[in-house]
mmCIF file of C-alpha atoms in Angstrom:
data_model
loop_
_atom_site.group_PDB
_atom_site.id
_atom_site.type_symbol
_atom_site.label_atom_id
_atom_site.label_comp_id
_atom_site.label_asym_id
_atom_site.label_seq_id
_atom_site.Cartn_x
_atom_site.Cartn_y
_atom_site.Cartn_z
ATOM 1 C CA MET P 1 62.999 91.566 109.020
ATOM 2 C CA PHE P 2 66.252 90.264 110.475
ATOM 3 C CA ASN P 3 69.522 92.097 110.151
ATOM 4 C CA HIS P 4 72.371 90.969 112.398
ATOM 5 C CA ALA P 5 72.326 89.565 115.906
ATOM 6 C CA THR P 6 75.315 88.402 117.914
ATOM 7 C CA LYS P 7 74.607 85.451 120.144
ATOM 8 C CA PRO P 8 76.870 83.284 122.306
ATOM 9 C CA GLY P 9 78.726 80.897 120.027
ATOM 10 C CA GLY P 10 78.128 82.581 116.685
ATOM 11 C CA PHE P 11 76.335 85.035 114.454
ATOM 12 C CA VAL P 12 72.972 85.059 112.788
ATOM 13 C CA THR P 13 73.199 87.354 109.785
ATOM 14 C CA PHE P 14 70.639 88.096 107.112
ATOM 15 C CA GLY P 15 71.311 90.516 104.287
ATOM 16 C CA GLN P 16 74.605 92.045 103.176
ATOM 17 C CA GLY P 17 77.726 92.441 105.255
ATOM 18 C CA GLY P 18 78.378 91.329 108.787
ATOM 19 C CA GLY P 19 80.609 88.640 110.129
ATOM 20 C CA ILE P 20 80.990 85.024 109.182
ATOM 21 C CA VAL P 21 77.538 83.548 109.032
ATOM 22 C CA VAL P 22 77.138 80.620 111.430
ATOM 23 C CA ALA P 23 73.751 80.369 113.074
ATOM 24 C CA THR P 24 74.059 79.852 116.809
ATOM 25 C CA GLY P 25 71.355 77.221 116.798
ATOM 26 C CA SER P 26 73.134 75.049 114.223
ATOM 27 C CA ASN P 27 74.231 72.008 116.128
ATOM 28 C CA THR P 28 74.269 69.262 113.540
ATOM 29 C CA GLU P 29 75.568 68.734 110.042
ATOM 30 C CA VAL P 30 73.659 66.945 107.304
ATOM 31 C CA GLY P 31 74.868 63.516 106.344
ATOM 32 C CA GLN P 32 73.736 59.991 106.886
ATOM 33 C CA ILE P 33 74.235 60.523 110.611
ATOM 34 C CA SER P 34 73.847 63.933 112.282
ATOM 35 C CA HIS P 35 76.748 65.041 114.440
ATOM 36 C CA PRO P 36 77.862 68.241 116.191
ATOM 37 C CA ILE P 37 79.238 70.924 113.901
ATOM 38 C CA ASP P 38 82.876 71.952 113.956
ATOM 39 C CA GLN P 39 82.495 75.749 114.130
ATOM 40 C CA GLU P 40 86.244 76.300 113.882
ATOM 41 C CA ARG P 41 86.392 74.323 110.626
ATOM 42 C CA ILE P 42 83.373 76.185 109.235
ATOM 43 C CA GLN P 43 84.976 79.538 110.122
ATOM 44 C CA MET P 44 88.208 78.422 108.428
ATOM 45 C CA GLU P 45 86.369 77.318 105.273
ATOM 46 C CA ALA P 46 84.358 80.571 105.182
ATOM 47 C CA GLU P 47 87.575 82.582 105.529
ATOM 48 C CA CYS P 48 89.118 80.573 102.670
ATOM 49 C CA LEU P 49 86.158 81.430 100.427
ATOM 50 C CA ALA P 50 86.274 85.105 101.461
ATOM 51 C CA LYS P 51 90.003 85.269 100.587
ATOM 52 C CA GLN P 52 88.953 84.411 97.031
ATOM 53 C CA GLY P 53 86.788 87.530 96.974
ATOM 54 C CA LEU P 54 83.583 85.553 97.410
ATOM 55 C CA ARG P 55 80.577 86.624 99.434
ATOM 56 C CA VAL P 56 79.937 83.818 101.897
ATOM 57 C CA LEU P 57 76.626 82.542 103.223
ATOM 58 C CA ALA P 58 76.059 79.655 105.601
ATOM 59 C CA LEU P 59 72.880 77.682 105.068
ATOM 60 C CA ALA P 60 70.859 75.858 107.692
ATOM 61 C CA LYS P 61 67.394 74.374 107.916
ATOM 62 C CA LYS P 62 64.845 73.770 110.635
ATOM 63 C CA ALA P 63 61.564 71.891 110.618
ATOM 64 C CA VAL P 64 58.624 74.049 111.703
ATOM 65 C CA LEU P 65 54.944 73.456 112.111
ATOM 66 C CA LYS P 66 52.941 73.706 108.886
ATOM 67 C CA GLN P 67 50.830 76.560 110.270
ATOM 68 C CA GLN P 68 53.841 78.747 111.258
ATOM 69 C CA ARG P 69 53.754 81.923 109.145
ATOM 70 C CA THR P 70 56.338 84.170 110.854
ATOM 71 C CA LEU P 71 59.987 83.864 111.830
ATOM 72 C CA GLU P 72 61.338 85.303 115.065
ATOM 73 C CA HIS P 73 64.936 85.476 116.347
ATOM 74 C CA THR P 74 64.071 82.932 119.037
ATOM 75 C CA ASP P 75 63.112 80.447 116.296
ATOM 76 C CA LEU P 76 66.805 80.321 115.397
ATOM 77 C CA ASP P 77 68.128 79.566 118.880
ATOM 78 C CA ALA P 78 68.122 75.771 118.490
ATOM 79 C CA GLU P 79 67.375 72.767 116.304
ATOM 80 C CA LEU P 80 68.969 74.105 113.129
ATOM 81 C CA THR P 81 70.807 71.716 110.849
ATOM 82 C CA PHE P 82 73.868 73.170 109.108
ATOM 83 C CA LEU P 83 73.685 72.495 105.362
ATOM 84 C CA GLY P 84 76.890 74.090 104.129
ATOM 85 C CA LEU P 85 78.600 77.242 102.897
ATOM 86 C CA GLN P 86 77.970 79.043 99.646
ATOM 87 C CA GLY P 87 80.479 81.373 98.015
ATOM 88 C CA MET P 88 79.047 83.843 95.505
ATOM 89 C CA ILE P 89 81.221 85.696 93.045
ATOM 90 C CA ASP P 90 80.558 89.301 92.093
ATOM 91 C CA PRO P 91 83.763 90.288 90.292
ATOM 92 C CA PRO P 92 84.603 93.933 89.672
ATOM 93 C CA ARG P 93 83.892 95.084 86.123
ATOM 94 C CA GLU P 94 86.818 95.987 83.888
ATOM 95 C CA GLU P 95 85.343 99.506 83.583
ATOM 96 C CA ALA P 96 85.479 99.917 87.377
ATOM 97 C CA ILE P 97 89.108 98.783 87.514
ATOM 98 C CA ALA P 98 89.988 101.238 84.729
ATOM 99 C CA ALA P 99 88.093 104.068 86.449
ATOM 100 C CA VAL P 100 89.896 103.452 89.754
ATOM 101 C CA ASP P 101 93.246 103.487 87.947
ATOM 102 C CA ALA P 102 92.398 106.686 86.042
ATOM 103 C CA CYS P 103 91.251 108.474 89.212
ATOM 104 C CA GLN P 104 94.275 107.413 91.235
ATOM 105 C CA SER P 105 96.606 108.424 88.362
ATOM 106 C CA ALA P 106 94.961 111.867 88.411
ATOM 107 C CA GLY P 107 95.649 112.186 92.156
ATOM 108 C CA ILE P 108 92.089 111.513 93.275
ATOM 109 C CA GLN P 109 91.779 109.512 96.484
ATOM 110 C CA VAL P 110 89.431 106.619 95.735
ATOM 111 C CA LYS P 111 87.332 105.211 98.593
ATOM 112 C CA MET P 112 85.554 101.875 98.588
ATOM 113 C CA ILE P 113 82.489 101.602 100.806
ATOM 114 C CA THR P 114 81.135 98.095 101.224
ATOM 115 C CA GLY P 115 79.105 95.922 103.521
ATOM 116 C CA ASP P 116 81.239 92.897 102.673
ATOM 117 C CA HIS P 117 83.178 90.919 105.262
ATOM 118 C CA LEU P 118 86.669 92.365 105.848
ATOM 119 C CA THR P 119 88.433 89.469 104.096
ATOM 120 C CA THR P 120 86.171 89.679 101.021
ATOM 121 C CA ALA P 121 86.513 93.481 100.888
ATOM 122 C CA THR P 122 90.313 93.213 101.141
ATOM 123 C CA GLU P 123 90.458 90.864 98.145
ATOM 124 C CA ILE P 124 88.126 93.053 96.079
ATOM 125 C CA ALA P 125 90.158 96.179 96.947
ATOM 126 C CA GLU P 126 93.279 94.413 95.685
ATOM 127 C CA ARG P 127 91.514 93.324 92.484
ATOM 128 C CA ILE P 128 90.420 96.864 91.644
ATOM 129 C CA GLY P 129 93.932 98.179 92.330
ATOM 130 C CA LEU P 130 93.066 100.362 95.294
ATOM 131 C CA LYS P 131 96.276 102.037 96.473
ATOM 132 C CA ASN P 132 97.409 102.998 99.983
ATOM 133 C CA ARG P 133 96.709 99.557 101.398
ATOM 134 C CA ASP P 134 97.707 100.586 104.922
ATOM 135 C CA ASN P 135 95.076 103.343 104.958
ATOM 136 C CA TRP P 136 92.161 101.318 103.631
ATOM 137 C CA LEU P 137 92.865 98.308 105.779
ATOM 138 C CA ALA P 138 92.799 100.502 108.867
ATOM 139 C CA SER P 139 89.519 102.045 107.740
ATOM 140 C CA LEU P 140 87.952 98.644 107.160
ATOM 141 C CA ALA P 141 89.116 97.276 110.505
ATOM 142 C CA ASN P 142 87.725 100.266 112.406
ATOM 143 C CA SER P 143 84.289 100.231 110.789
#
């Protein structure tokens, strides 16, 4: 099973957390005519989605032989076609927001542990009313 691998030019991430998901081997975008991807634009769009509190996935495809039954990291080094970004919403429940407020009002330090991208986690922390922004941002940046 894949987790997270850093490669020159991008990330390949499967599962929760990690950086912006742009497969290194993605070198074309889908359309009537394939053309090189604009990684900077994709990063910018992914960041925009993450600022909305969305979990962001990049999707790509690759043709493989019919008899291929396994997937190795090296299979993702080239010949991927970038399909697009997907932003998934998983909003905090009202009960969670109320519980955070009640705990903080009682003097309890509330901690949020997440595998989300820093930008997504920052937005979610704001939505749930997590206090001491300077402290939790430093913790997120250092993890």
